[in-house]
Amino acid sequence: MKRRLRPFGLRTRLVLAFLLVAAVGCGTTAALTYQAARTAILEQAQDTAVAAFREQVATLRIQLPVDGDALRGSLFAIAKQGKPRPWRVYAEYGALRVSSTDRPTSSVLTPELRARAQGRTHGSFQRVVKNGTAYLTIAVPALVKPGPGADGVPTGLVLYAVVDMSGEQENIEAMVAAARGGVLPALAVALVPALIAARSVLRPVRDLRRAAHSMGRGELDTRIQAKGSDELADLARTFNESAAALESSVAELQRAEARARRFASDVSHELRTPLAGMLAVTEVLDEDAAHLHSDTAAAVRLISAETGKLADLVEDLMEISRFDARAAELHTDEVDVAETIRRTLSARHWTDPDQVVVDLPDGIRARLDPRRFDVVVANLVGNALRHGRPPVTVRLSTDGPWVVTEVADRGPGIAPEVLPHVFDRFFKADPARTRSTGSGLGLAITQENVRLHGGTVMAADRPDGGAVFTVRIPL
């Protein structure tokens, strides 16, 4: 069987699920590592800078009132002690602005930092990103002690340090790039166990699919090799148990069917000889019925008619038995289909135009088994005459590579609930009807004969009333 490609089959979904889990794991690990490393880098640099700046401010000797030139010199000295990065130091004292740079103040310093510095004696710090560059800003107020052991008192002078953190930012971005670059190799490595895992899961599924197809073809002895103790192995063992039970049941059904076919065939065969004798006797009795008492004559004619029906039933049963045993054979010949139909109607004395109307164009030739095609036409026309109303129309035509024979009547048609069962054996449209003029096998034999020719037969209702049976046989 040709294997169909499934873009989103089970294998693809398993591999994608495995890779998705690997990607989520890699991403989560990278994110947590990045967060921890980023915090460590920034906090280390931040703590070092804040502690060093506070130490430098604490050693600053403040004399009030503040002298701007002296203060600038002190700022230069503090800026030289900057770590882990160089500092830019600024001082604010009332309206006085002094710095270690050529600018008196910095735009990086925020009003929030200034407000916190004024309210806290130990100072404050803030990380600021300006124009894509990260800065650490530190504010420490200068204190004076009024006496030994006394707490420091703010002087109103606040010193600020601005530390460029671009180096740390570059380190963090390098970590992000490394984490991003490691995702694809990690996924490539994860693809190998994903394929191995998908293969280990799909192998039992493929075996199960092949086994199911084999059983569908009638190979009921198909079994799957069950390995391991996981769910797939349990599924394989369950399949084997079900297959064994099914094989046993089918074998028993086949034996029962064979016994039934053999019984019907044997009974039909055994009945032929006594029926032949009974038919001969009833023919003699029929000839003398006119000379018998009226009651005796009626009984004789009834026995003769029922014996004829029994003979027809036995012949039909033997024919069905041959179909069931696949023993029915075709003996085809190239025939004129219209002439074959005319001979069928003539042999049964269905030539009265009030009973049967024909539309049989000459020149349509096909390879048919004349005997079996005769049975098909006779059964359909006889069924139409018995259960429909005359005139019955027999129409012959061609449709591409098919020869089409239609038999239609003017009766009440076929009820919708009956239509699917008209070709069933012994089916009766009226369950209350216990007796029938036919054997109940005529349409079933017709269908089998048409199938033997490689054709089809269908039953339907005509739009203007009546039933129509259509036989299509290859030319």
CSV table of C-alpha atoms in Angstrom, one decimal:
chain,number,residue,atom,x,y,z
A,1,MET,CA,0.0,0.0,0.0
A,2,LYS,CA,1.3,3.4,-0.9
A,3,ARG,CA,2.3,5.4,2.1
A,4,ARG,CA,0.7,8.8,2.3
A,5,LEU,CA,2.7,11.9,3.4
A,6,ARG,CA,1.2,13.7,6.4
A,7,PRO,CA,2.8,17.1,7.0
A,8,PHE,CA,1.4,17.2,10.5
A,9,GLY,CA,1.4,13.5,11.2
A,10,LEU,CA,2.1,11.9,14.6
A,11,ARG,CA,5.9,11.9,14.0
A,12,THR,CA,5.9,15.7,13.2
A,13,ARG,CA,3.8,16.5,16.2
A,14,LEU,CA,6.0,14.4,18.5
A,15,VAL,CA,9.2,16.0,17.3
A,16,LEU,CA,7.7,19.5,17.5
A,17,ALA,CA,6.4,18.8,21.0
A,18,PHE,CA,9.9,17.6,22.0
A,19,LEU,CA,11.6,20.6,20.5
A,20,LEU,CA,9.0,22.9,22.1
A,21,VAL,CA,9.8,21.5,25.5
A,22,ALA,CA,13.5,21.8,24.8
A,23,ALA,CA,13.1,25.4,23.6
A,24,VAL,CA,11.0,26.3,26.7
A,25,GLY,CA,13.6,24.7,28.9
A,26,CYS,CA,16.5,26.5,27.2
A,27,GLY,CA,14.7,29.8,27.2
A,28,THR,CA,13.7,29.5,30.9
A,29,THR,CA,17.2,28.5,31.9
A,30,ALA,CA,18.7,31.3,29.9
A,31,ALA,CA,16.3,33.8,31.3
A,32,LEU,CA,16.9,32.8,34.9
A,33,THR,CA,20.7,32.7,34.3
A,34,TYR,CA,20.6,36.1,32.6
A,35,GLN,CA,18.5,37.6,35.4
A,36,ALA,CA,20.8,36.2,38.1
A,37,ALA,CA,24.0,37.3,36.3
A,38,ARG,CA,22.6,40.7,35.4
A,39,THR,CA,21.7,41.3,39.0
A,40,ALA,CA,25.1,40.1,40.2
A,41,ILE,CA,27.0,42.3,37.8
A,42,LEU,CA,25.0,45.4,38.4
A,43,GLU,CA,24.8,45.0,42.2
A,44,GLN,CA,28.5,44.3,42.5
A,45,ALA,CA,29.4,47.4,40.5
A,46,GLN,CA,26.7,49.4,42.3
A,47,ASP,CA,27.7,48.4,45.8
A,48,THR,CA,31.4,49.0,45.1
A,49,ALA,CA,30.7,52.5,43.7
A,50,VAL,CA,28.3,53.5,46.4
A,51,ALA,CA,30.5,52.3,49.2
A,52,ALA,CA,33.6,54.0,47.7
A,53,PHE,CA,31.8,57.3,47.1
A,54,ARG,CA,30.3,57.4,50.6
A,55,GLU,CA,33.8,56.8,52.0
A,56,GLN,CA,35.3,59.6,49.9
A,57,VAL,CA,32.5,62.0,51.0
A,58,ALA,CA,33.0,61.0,54.6
A,59,THR,CA,36.7,62.0,54.5
A,60,LEU,CA,35.9,65.4,52.9
A,61,ARG,CA,36.5,68.2,55.3
A,62,ILE,CA,33.9,70.8,55.0
A,63,GLN,CA,34.4,74.4,56.0
A,64,LEU,CA,31.4,76.7,56.0
A,65,PRO,CA,30.7,78.8,54.2
A,66,VAL,CA,31.6,76.6,51.2
A,67,ASP,CA,34.4,78.0,49.0
A,68,GLY,CA,33.7,77.0,45.3
A,69,ASP,CA,37.4,76.8,44.3
A,70,ALA,CA,38.4,74.7,47.2
A,71,LEU,CA,35.4,72.5,46.7
A,72,ARG,CA,36.3,72.0,43.0
A,73,GLY,CA,39.7,70.8,44.0
A,74,SER,CA,38.2,68.3,46.4
A,75,LEU,CA,35.9,67.1,43.7
A,76,PHE,CA,38.8,66.4,41.4
A,77,ALA,CA,40.5,64.5,44.2
A,78,ILE,CA,37.4,62.4,44.8
A,79,ALA,CA,36.9,61.8,41.0
A,80,LYS,CA,40.4,60.3,40.8
A,81,GLN,CA,39.4,57.7,43.4
A,82,GLY,CA,36.4,56.4,41.3
A,83,LYS,CA,35.9,52.7,41.1
A,84,PRO,CA,35.0,50.4,39.6
A,85,ARG,CA,34.5,53.1,36.9
A,86,PRO,CA,35.7,56.7,36.7
A,87,TRP,CA,33.3,59.1,38.4
A,88,ARG,CA,32.1,62.5,37.4
A,89,VAL,CA,31.5,64.3,40.6
A,90,TYR,CA,29.1,67.2,41.1
A,91,ALA,CA,28.3,69.3,44.2
A,92,GLU,CA,25.3,71.5,45.0
A,93,TYR,CA,25.1,74.0,47.8
A,94,GLY,CA,22.1,76.2,47.6
A,95,ALA,CA,22.6,78.0,44.3
A,96,LEU,CA,26.2,77.0,44.0
A,97,ARG,CA,27.0,74.3,41.4
A,98,VAL,CA,30.5,72.9,41.2
A,99,SER,CA,31.7,69.8,39.3
A,100,SER,CA,34.9,67.9,38.3
A,101,THR,CA,33.9,68.4,34.6
A,102,ASP,CA,33.5,71.4,32.4
A,103,ARG,CA,29.8,71.4,33.2
A,104,PRO,CA,28.4,72.6,36.5
A,105,THR,CA,25.7,69.9,36.7
A,106,SER,CA,24.5,66.8,34.8
A,107,SER,CA,21.2,66.1,33.0
A,108,VAL,CA,21.4,62.6,34.3
A,109,LEU,CA,20.7,63.7,37.9
A,110,THR,CA,16.9,63.4,38.4
A,111,PRO,CA,14.7,65.5,40.8
A,112,GLU,CA,13.7,62.3,42.6
A,113,LEU,CA,17.4,61.6,43.5
A,114,ARG,CA,17.8,65.2,44.7
A,115,ALA,CA,14.7,64.9,46.8
A,116,ARG,CA,15.8,61.7,48.4
A,117,ALA,CA,19.3,63.0,49.1
A,118,GLN,CA,17.9,66.0,51.0
A,119,GLY,CA,15.8,63.7,53.2
A,120,ARG,CA,18.4,61.0,54.0
A,121,THR,CA,21.7,61.5,55.8
A,122,HIS,CA,23.2,58.3,54.4
A,123,GLY,CA,22.4,59.3,50.8
A,124,SER,CA,20.7,57.5,47.9
A,125,PHE,CA,21.4,56.1,44.5
A,126,GLN,CA,19.5,55.5,41.3
A,127,ARG,CA,20.1,53.7,38.0
A,128,VAL,CA,19.2,55.8,34.9
A,129,VAL,CA,19.2,55.1,31.2
A,130,LYS,CA,19.7,58.1,29.0
A,131,ASN,CA,20.1,58.0,25.2
A,132,GLY,CA,20.6,54.3,25.4
A,133,THR,CA,23.4,54.5,28.0
A,134,ALA,CA,23.0,53.2,31.5
A,135,TYR,CA,24.3,55.3,34.4
A,136,LEU,CA,24.5,54.9,38.1
A,137,THR,CA,23.9,58.1,40.0
A,138,ILE,CA,24.8,58.5,43.7
A,139,ALA,CA,23.9,61.3,46.0
A,140,VAL,CA,25.5,61.7,49.4
A,141,PRO,CA,25.0,64.7,51.7
A,142,ALA,CA,28.1,66.2,53.4
A,143,LEU,CA,27.8,66.0,57.2
A,144,VAL,CA,29.6,67.7,60.1
A,145,LYS,CA,29.9,66.5,63.6
A,146,PRO,CA,29.3,69.1,66.3
A,147,GLY,CA,31.3,67.0,68.8
A,148,PRO,CA,33.0,63.7,69.5
A,149,GLY,CA,30.5,60.8,69.3
A,150,ALA,CA,27.7,63.0,68.0
A,151,ASP,CA,25.8,62.2,64.9
A,152,GLY,CA,26.5,64.0,61.7
A,153,VAL,CA,24.5,67.0,60.8
A,154,PRO,CA,23.7,67.9,57.2
A,155,THR,CA,25.5,71.0,56.0
A,156,GLY,CA,23.2,71.5,52.9
A,157,LEU,CA,26.1,70.5,50.6
A,158,VAL,CA,25.2,67.4,48.5
A,159,LEU,CA,27.8,65.6,46.4
A,160,TYR,CA,26.7,63.5,43.4
A,161,ALA,CA,28.7,60.9,41.5
A,162,VAL,CA,27.7,59.8,37.9
A,163,VAL,CA,29.1,56.4,36.9
A,164,ASP,CA,29.0,55.2,33.3
A,165,MET,CA,27.7,51.6,33.4
A,166,SER,CA,28.0,51.0,29.7
A,167,GLY,CA,30.7,48.4,30.3
A,168,GLU,CA,28.5,46.4,32.6
A,169,GLN,CA,25.6,46.8,30.0
A,170,GLU,CA,27.9,45.5,27.3
A,171,ASN,CA,28.7,42.4,29.4
A,172,ILE,CA,25.0,41.8,29.9
A,173,GLU,CA,24.2,42.2,26.2
A,174,ALA,CA,27.1,39.7,25.5
A,175,MET,CA,25.4,37.3,27.8
A,176,VAL,CA,22.1,37.7,26.0
A,177,ALA,CA,23.7,37.2,22.7
A,178,ALA,CA,25.5,34.1,24.0
A,179,ALA,CA,22.2,32.7,25.4
A,180,ARG,CA,20.4,33.5,22.1
A,181,GLY,CA,23.2,31.8,20.0
A,182,GLY,CA,23.1,28.7,22.2
A,183,VAL,CA,19.4,28.1,21.6
A,184,LEU,CA,19.8,26.7,18.0
A,185,PRO,CA,22.6,24.3,18.8
A,186,ALA,CA,20.6,23.1,21.8
A,187,LEU,CA,17.6,22.5,19.6
A,188,ALA,CA,19.8,20.7,17.1
A,189,VAL,CA,21.1,18.5,19.8
A,190,ALA,CA,17.6,18.0,21.1
A,191,LEU,CA,16.4,16.9,17.7
A,192,VAL,CA,18.4,13.7,17.8
A,193,PRO,CA,16.6,12.3,21.0
A,194,ALA,CA,13.4,13.7,19.6
A,195,LEU,CA,13.7,11.6,16.4
A,196,ILE,CA,14.7,8.6,18.5
A,197,ALA,CA,11.8,9.0,20.8
A,198,ALA,CA,9.4,9.5,17.9
A,199,ARG,CA,10.7,6.4,16.2
A,200,SER,CA,10.3,4.3,19.3
A,201,VAL,CA,6.7,5.5,19.7
A,202,LEU,CA,5.8,5.2,16.0
A,203,ARG,CA,7.2,1.8,15.3
A,204,PRO,CA,4.4,0.0,17.3
A,205,VAL,CA,1.9,2.3,15.7
A,206,ARG,CA,3.1,1.5,12.2
A,207,ASP,CA,3.0,-2.2,13.1
A,208,LEU,CA,-0.5,-1.8,14.3
A,209,ARG,CA,-1.6,0.0,11.1
A,210,ARG,CA,0.0,-2.7,8.9
A,211,ALA,CA,-1.7,-5.4,11.0
A,212,ALA,CA,-5.1,-3.7,10.7
A,213,HIS,CA,-4.7,-3.4,6.9
A,214,SER,CA,-3.8,-7.0,6.7
A,215,MET,CA,-6.8,-8.0,8.7
A,216,GLY,CA,-8.9,-5.8,6.5
A,217,ARG,CA,-7.7,-7.9,3.5
A,218,GLY,CA,-8.9,-11.0,5.3
A,219,GLU,CA,-5.5,-12.1,6.8
A,220,LEU,CA,-7.0,-12.8,10.2
A,221,ASP,CA,-3.9,-14.7,11.5
A,222,THR,CA,-2.0,-11.4,11.6
A,223,ARG,CA,-0.3,-10.7,14.9
A,224,ILE,CA,1.9,-8.0,16.3
A,225,GLN,CA,5.2,-8.7,18.2
A,226,ALA,CA,4.7,-7.2,21.7
A,227,LYS,CA,7.8,-6.0,23.5
A,228,GLY,CA,8.2,-4.4,26.9
A,229,SER,CA,5.6,-3.5,29.5
A,230,ASP,CA,4.5,0.0,28.5
A,231,GLU,CA,1.2,1.2,27.2
A,232,LEU,CA,2.1,0.4,23.5
A,233,ALA,CA,3.0,-3.1,24.4
A,234,ASP,CA,-0.3,-3.5,26.2
A,235,LEU,CA,-2.0,-2.2,23.1
A,236,ALA,CA,-0.2,-4.7,21.0
A,237,ARG,CA,-1.2,-7.6,23.3
A,238,THR,CA,-4.8,-6.4,23.3
A,239,PHE,CA,-4.8,-6.3,19.5
A,240,ASN,CA,-3.4,-9.8,19.3
A,241,GLU,CA,-6.1,-11.1,21.8
A,242,SER,CA,-8.9,-9.3,19.8
A,243,ALA,CA,-7.5,-10.7,16.5
A,244,ALA,CA,-7.4,-14.2,17.9
A,245,ALA,CA,-11.0,-13.9,19.1
A,246,LEU,CA,-12.1,-12.4,15.8
A,247,GLU,CA,-10.3,-15.2,13.8
A,248,SER,CA,-12.0,-17.8,15.9
A,249,SER,CA,-15.4,-16.2,15.5
A,250,VAL,CA,-15.0,-15.7,11.8
A,251,ALA,CA,-13.8,-19.3,11.4
A,252,GLU,CA,-16.9,-20.5,13.2
A,253,LEU,CA,-19.2,-18.3,11.1
A,254,GLN,CA,-17.5,-19.6,8.0
A,255,ARG,CA,-18.0,-23.2,9.1
A,256,ALA,CA,-21.6,-22.5,9.9
A,257,GLU,CA,-22.2,-20.7,6.6
A,258,ALA,CA,-20.5,-23.6,4.7
A,259,ARG,CA,-22.8,-26.1,6.6
A,260,ALA,CA,-25.8,-24.0,5.7
A,261,ARG,CA,-24.9,-23.8,2.0
A,262,ARG,CA,-24.1,-27.5,1.9
A,263,PHE,CA,-27.4,-28.3,3.6
A,264,ALA,CA,-29.4,-26.1,1.1
A,265,SER,CA,-27.5,-27.6,-1.8
A,266,ASP,CA,-27.9,-31.2,-0.5
A,267,VAL,CA,-31.6,-30.8,0.2
A,268,SER,CA,-32.2,-29.2,-3.1
A,269,HIS,CA,-30.3,-32.0,-4.9
A,270,GLU,CA,-32.1,-34.7,-3.0
A,271,LEU,CA,-35.5,-33.1,-3.8
A,272,ARG,CA,-35.0,-33.0,-7.5
A,273,THR,CA,-35.5,-36.7,-8.1
A,274,PRO,CA,-38.8,-37.1,-6.1
A,275,LEU,CA,-40.0,-33.8,-7.5
A,276,ALA,CA,-39.4,-35.0,-11.1
A,277,GLY,CA,-41.6,-38.0,-10.4
A,278,MET,CA,-44.3,-35.9,-8.7
A,279,LEU,CA,-44.3,-33.5,-11.7
A,280,ALA,CA,-44.8,-36.4,-14.1
A,281,VAL,CA,-47.7,-37.7,-11.9
A,282,THR,CA,-49.3,-34.3,-11.7
A,283,GLU,CA,-49.2,-33.9,-15.4
A,284,VAL,CA,-51.1,-37.1,-15.9
A,285,LEU,CA,-53.6,-36.1,-13.2
A,286,ASP,CA,-54.0,-32.7,-14.9
A,287,GLU,CA,-54.9,-34.4,-18.2
A,288,ASP,CA,-57.6,-36.5,-16.4
A,289,ALA,CA,-58.9,-33.8,-14.2
A,290,ALA,CA,-61.7,-33.0,-16.5
A,291,HIS,CA,-63.1,-36.5,-16.0
A,292,LEU,CA,-62.9,-36.3,-12.2
A,293,HIS,CA,-65.4,-35.1,-9.6
A,294,SER,CA,-65.2,-31.3,-9.3
A,295,ASP,CA,-63.8,-31.3,-5.7
A,296,THR,CA,-61.3,-34.0,-6.7
A,297,ALA,CA,-60.3,-32.0,-9.9
A,298,ALA,CA,-59.8,-28.8,-7.8
A,299,ALA,CA,-57.5,-30.7,-5.4
A,300,VAL,CA,-55.6,-32.3,-8.3
A,301,ARG,CA,-55.0,-28.9,-9.9
A,302,LEU,CA,-53.9,-27.4,-6.6
A,303,ILE,CA,-51.5,-30.2,-6.0
A,304,SER,CA,-50.1,-29.7,-9.5
A,305,ALA,CA,-49.7,-26.0,-9.1
A,306,GLU,CA,-48.0,-26.3,-5.7
A,307,THR,CA,-45.7,-29.0,-7.0
A,308,GLY,CA,-44.6,-26.7,-9.8
A,309,LYS,CA,-43.9,-23.9,-7.3
A,310,LEU,CA,-41.9,-26.4,-5.2
A,311,ALA,CA,-39.9,-27.4,-8.3
A,312,ASP,CA,-39.1,-23.8,-9.1
A,313,LEU,CA,-38.1,-23.1,-5.5
A,314,VAL,CA,-35.7,-26.1,-5.6
A,315,GLU,CA,-34.1,-24.9,-8.8
A,316,ASP,CA,-33.7,-21.4,-7.4
A,317,LEU,CA,-32.2,-22.7,-4.2
A,318,MET,CA,-29.7,-24.8,-6.2
A,319,GLU,CA,-28.8,-21.7,-8.3
A,320,ILE,CA,-28.3,-19.6,-5.1
A,321,SER,CA,-26.1,-22.4,-3.7
A,322,ARG,CA,-23.9,-22.2,-6.8
A,323,PHE,CA,-23.5,-18.5,-6.3
A,324,ASP,CA,-22.7,-18.8,-2.6
A,325,ALA,CA,-20.2,-21.6,-3.4
A,326,ARG,CA,-18.6,-19.4,-6.1
A,327,ALA,CA,-19.3,-22.2,-8.5
A,328,ALA,CA,-21.4,-20.1,-11.0
A,329,GLU,CA,-19.6,-19.6,-14.3
A,330,LEU,CA,-20.2,-17.4,-17.3
A,331,HIS,CA,-20.4,-18.9,-20.8
A,332,THR,CA,-20.4,-15.8,-22.9
A,333,ASP,CA,-21.1,-15.3,-26.6
A,334,GLU,CA,-21.5,-12.3,-28.8
A,335,VAL,CA,-25.3,-11.9,-29.2
A,336,ASP,CA,-27.8,-9.5,-30.5
A,337,VAL,CA,-29.3,-8.2,-27.3
A,338,ALA,CA,-32.7,-7.2,-28.8
A,339,GLU,CA,-33.1,-10.6,-30.4
A,340,THR,CA,-32.2,-12.4,-27.1
A,341,ILE,CA,-34.8,-10.4,-25.2
A,342,ARG,CA,-37.5,-11.2,-27.9
A,343,ARG,CA,-36.7,-14.9,-27.5
A,344,THR,CA,-37.1,-14.6,-23.7
A,345,LEU,CA,-40.5,-13.0,-24.0
A,346,SER,CA,-41.7,-15.4,-26.7
A,347,ALA,CA,-40.7,-18.4,-24.8
A,348,ARG,CA,-42.9,-17.3,-21.9
A,349,HIS,CA,-45.8,-16.2,-24.1
A,350,TRP,CA,-45.3,-12.5,-23.1
A,351,THR,CA,-46.1,-11.2,-26.6
A,352,ASP,CA,-49.5,-9.6,-26.0
A,353,PRO,CA,-48.9,-5.8,-26.5
A,354,ASP,CA,-51.5,-5.2,-23.8
A,355,GLN,CA,-49.3,-7.0,-21.4
A,356,VAL,CA,-45.7,-6.2,-22.6
A,357,VAL,CA,-44.6,-3.3,-24.7
A,358,VAL,CA,-41.0,-3.4,-26.2
A,359,ASP,CA,-38.6,-0.8,-27.4
A,360,LEU,CA,-35.8,-2.9,-28.7
A,361,PRO,CA,-33.6,-1.3,-31.4
A,362,ASP,CA,-31.6,-3.8,-33.5
A,363,GLY,CA,-27.9,-3.7,-33.9
A,364,ILE,CA,-26.8,-3.6,-30.2
A,365,ARG,CA,-24.4,-6.5,-29.7
A,366,ALA,CA,-22.7,-7.5,-26.5
A,367,ARG,CA,-20.9,-10.5,-25.0
A,368,LEU,CA,-23.4,-12.1,-22.7
A,369,ASP,CA,-24.2,-15.5,-21.2
A,370,PRO,CA,-27.5,-16.0,-23.1
A,371,ARG,CA,-28.9,-18.4,-20.4
A,372,ARG,CA,-28.2,-16.1,-17.5
A,373,PHE,CA,-29.3,-13.0,-19.4
A,374,ASP,CA,-32.5,-14.9,-20.2
A,375,VAL,CA,-33.0,-15.5,-16.4
A,376,VAL,CA,-32.4,-11.8,-15.7
A,377,VAL,CA,-35.0,-10.5,-18.2
A,378,ALA,CA,-37.6,-13.2,-17.3
A,379,ASN,CA,-37.3,-12.5,-13.6
A,380,LEU,CA,-37.7,-8.8,-14.0
A,381,VAL,CA,-40.6,-9.0,-16.5
A,382,GLY,CA,-42.4,-11.7,-14.4
A,383,ASN,CA,-41.9,-9.7,-11.2
A,384,ALA,CA,-43.4,-6.6,-13.0
A,385,LEU,CA,-46.4,-8.6,-14.2
A,386,ARG,CA,-47.1,-10.2,-10.8
A,387,HIS,CA,-46.6,-7.1,-8.5
A,388,GLY,CA,-47.3,-4.2,-10.9
A,389,ARG,CA,-49.9,-3.4,-13.5
A,390,PRO,CA,-49.6,-3.9,-17.3
A,391,PRO,CA,-48.5,-2.9,-19.7
A,392,VAL,CA,-44.9,-3.6,-18.8
A,393,THR,CA,-42.3,-1.7,-20.9
A,394,VAL,CA,-39.0,-3.4,-21.8
A,395,ARG,CA,-36.6,-0.8,-23.2
A,396,LEU,CA,-33.1,-1.4,-24.6
A,397,SER,CA,-30.4,1.3,-25.1
A,398,THR,CA,-26.7,2.0,-24.8
A,399,ASP,CA,-24.9,4.4,-22.5
A,400,GLY,CA,-21.2,4.7,-23.4
A,401,PRO,CA,-19.6,1.3,-22.7
A,402,TRP,CA,-22.8,-0.1,-21.2
A,403,VAL,CA,-25.9,-1.8,-22.6
A,404,VAL,CA,-28.9,-0.7,-20.6
A,405,THR,CA,-32.1,-2.7,-20.1
A,406,GLU,CA,-35.1,-1.1,-18.4
A,407,VAL,CA,-38.2,-3.0,-17.2
A,408,ALA,CA,-41.0,-0.6,-16.0
A,409,ASP,CA,-44.6,-1.3,-14.9
A,410,ARG,CA,-47.6,0.8,-14.2
A,411,GLY,CA,-48.2,-0.4,-10.7
A,412,PRO,CA,-48.2,1.4,-7.4
A,413,GLY,CA,-44.4,1.5,-7.3
A,414,ILE,CA,-42.1,0.5,-4.4
A,415,ALA,CA,-42.5,2.0,-0.9
A,416,PRO,CA,-39.4,3.9,0.3
A,417,GLU,CA,-38.9,1.6,3.2
A,418,VAL,CA,-39.0,-1.4,0.9
A,419,LEU,CA,-36.7,-0.1,-1.8
A,420,PRO,CA,-33.4,-1.0,0.0
A,421,HIS,CA,-34.5,-4.6,0.5
A,422,VAL,CA,-36.0,-5.6,-2.9
A,423,PHE,CA,-33.0,-7.7,-3.8
A,424,ASP,CA,-32.9,-9.5,-0.4
A,425,ARG,CA,-33.6,-13.2,-0.4
A,426,PHE,CA,-37.1,-14.2,0.7
A,427,PHE,CA,-38.0,-10.5,1.4
A,428,LYS,CA,-41.7,-9.7,1.4
A,429,ALA,CA,-42.9,-6.1,1.1
A,430,ASP,CA,-46.0,-7.1,3.1
A,431,PRO,CA,-45.2,-9.1,6.2
A,432,ALA,CA,-48.8,-10.3,6.5
A,433,ARG,CA,-48.5,-12.0,3.1
A,434,THR,CA,-47.6,-15.6,3.9
A,435,ARG,CA,-48.0,-16.9,0.4
A,436,SER,CA,-46.5,-15.7,-2.8
A,437,THR,CA,-46.7,-16.8,-6.4
A,438,GLY,CA,-42.9,-16.7,-6.6
A,439,SER,CA,-40.0,-18.3,-4.7
A,440,GLY,CA,-38.8,-15.0,-3.2
A,441,LEU,CA,-35.4,-15.6,-4.7
A,442,GLY,CA,-36.0,-14.2,-8.3
A,443,LEU,CA,-34.6,-10.7,-7.7
A,444,ALA,CA,-31.7,-12.0,-5.7
A,445,ILE,CA,-30.8,-14.4,-8.5
A,446,THR,CA,-31.1,-11.6,-11.0
A,447,GLN,CA,-28.7,-9.4,-9.0
A,448,GLU,CA,-26.1,-12.3,-8.8
A,449,ASN,CA,-26.4,-12.9,-12.5
A,450,VAL,CA,-25.9,-9.2,-13.3
A,451,ARG,CA,-22.9,-9.0,-10.9
A,452,LEU,CA,-21.4,-12.1,-12.6
A,453,HIS,CA,-21.5,-10.1,-15.9
A,454,GLY,CA,-19.7,-7.2,-14.2
A,455,GLY,CA,-22.8,-5.0,-14.2
A,456,THR,CA,-25.3,-3.5,-11.8
A,457,VAL,CA,-29.1,-3.6,-11.3
A,458,MET,CA,-31.1,-0.9,-9.6
A,459,ALA,CA,-34.7,-0.4,-8.5
A,460,ALA,CA,-36.5,2.9,-8.4
A,461,ASP,CA,-39.9,4.5,-8.7
A,462,ARG,CA,-40.9,6.3,-11.9
A,463,PRO,CA,-42.0,9.9,-11.6
A,464,ASP,CA,-45.3,9.1,-13.3
A,465,GLY,CA,-46.0,6.0,-11.2
A,466,GLY,CA,-44.8,2.4,-11.2
A,467,ALA,CA,-41.5,0.7,-10.6
A,468,VAL,CA,-38.5,0.6,-12.9
A,469,PHE,CA,-35.6,-1.9,-12.8
A,470,THR,CA,-32.4,-0.8,-14.7
A,471,VAL,CA,-29.8,-3.4,-15.7
A,472,ARG,CA,-26.4,-2.1,-16.8
A,473,ILE,CA,-24.0,-4.6,-18.3
A,474,PRO,CA,-20.6,-3.8,-20.0
A,475,LEU,CA,-20.8,-4.0,-23.8
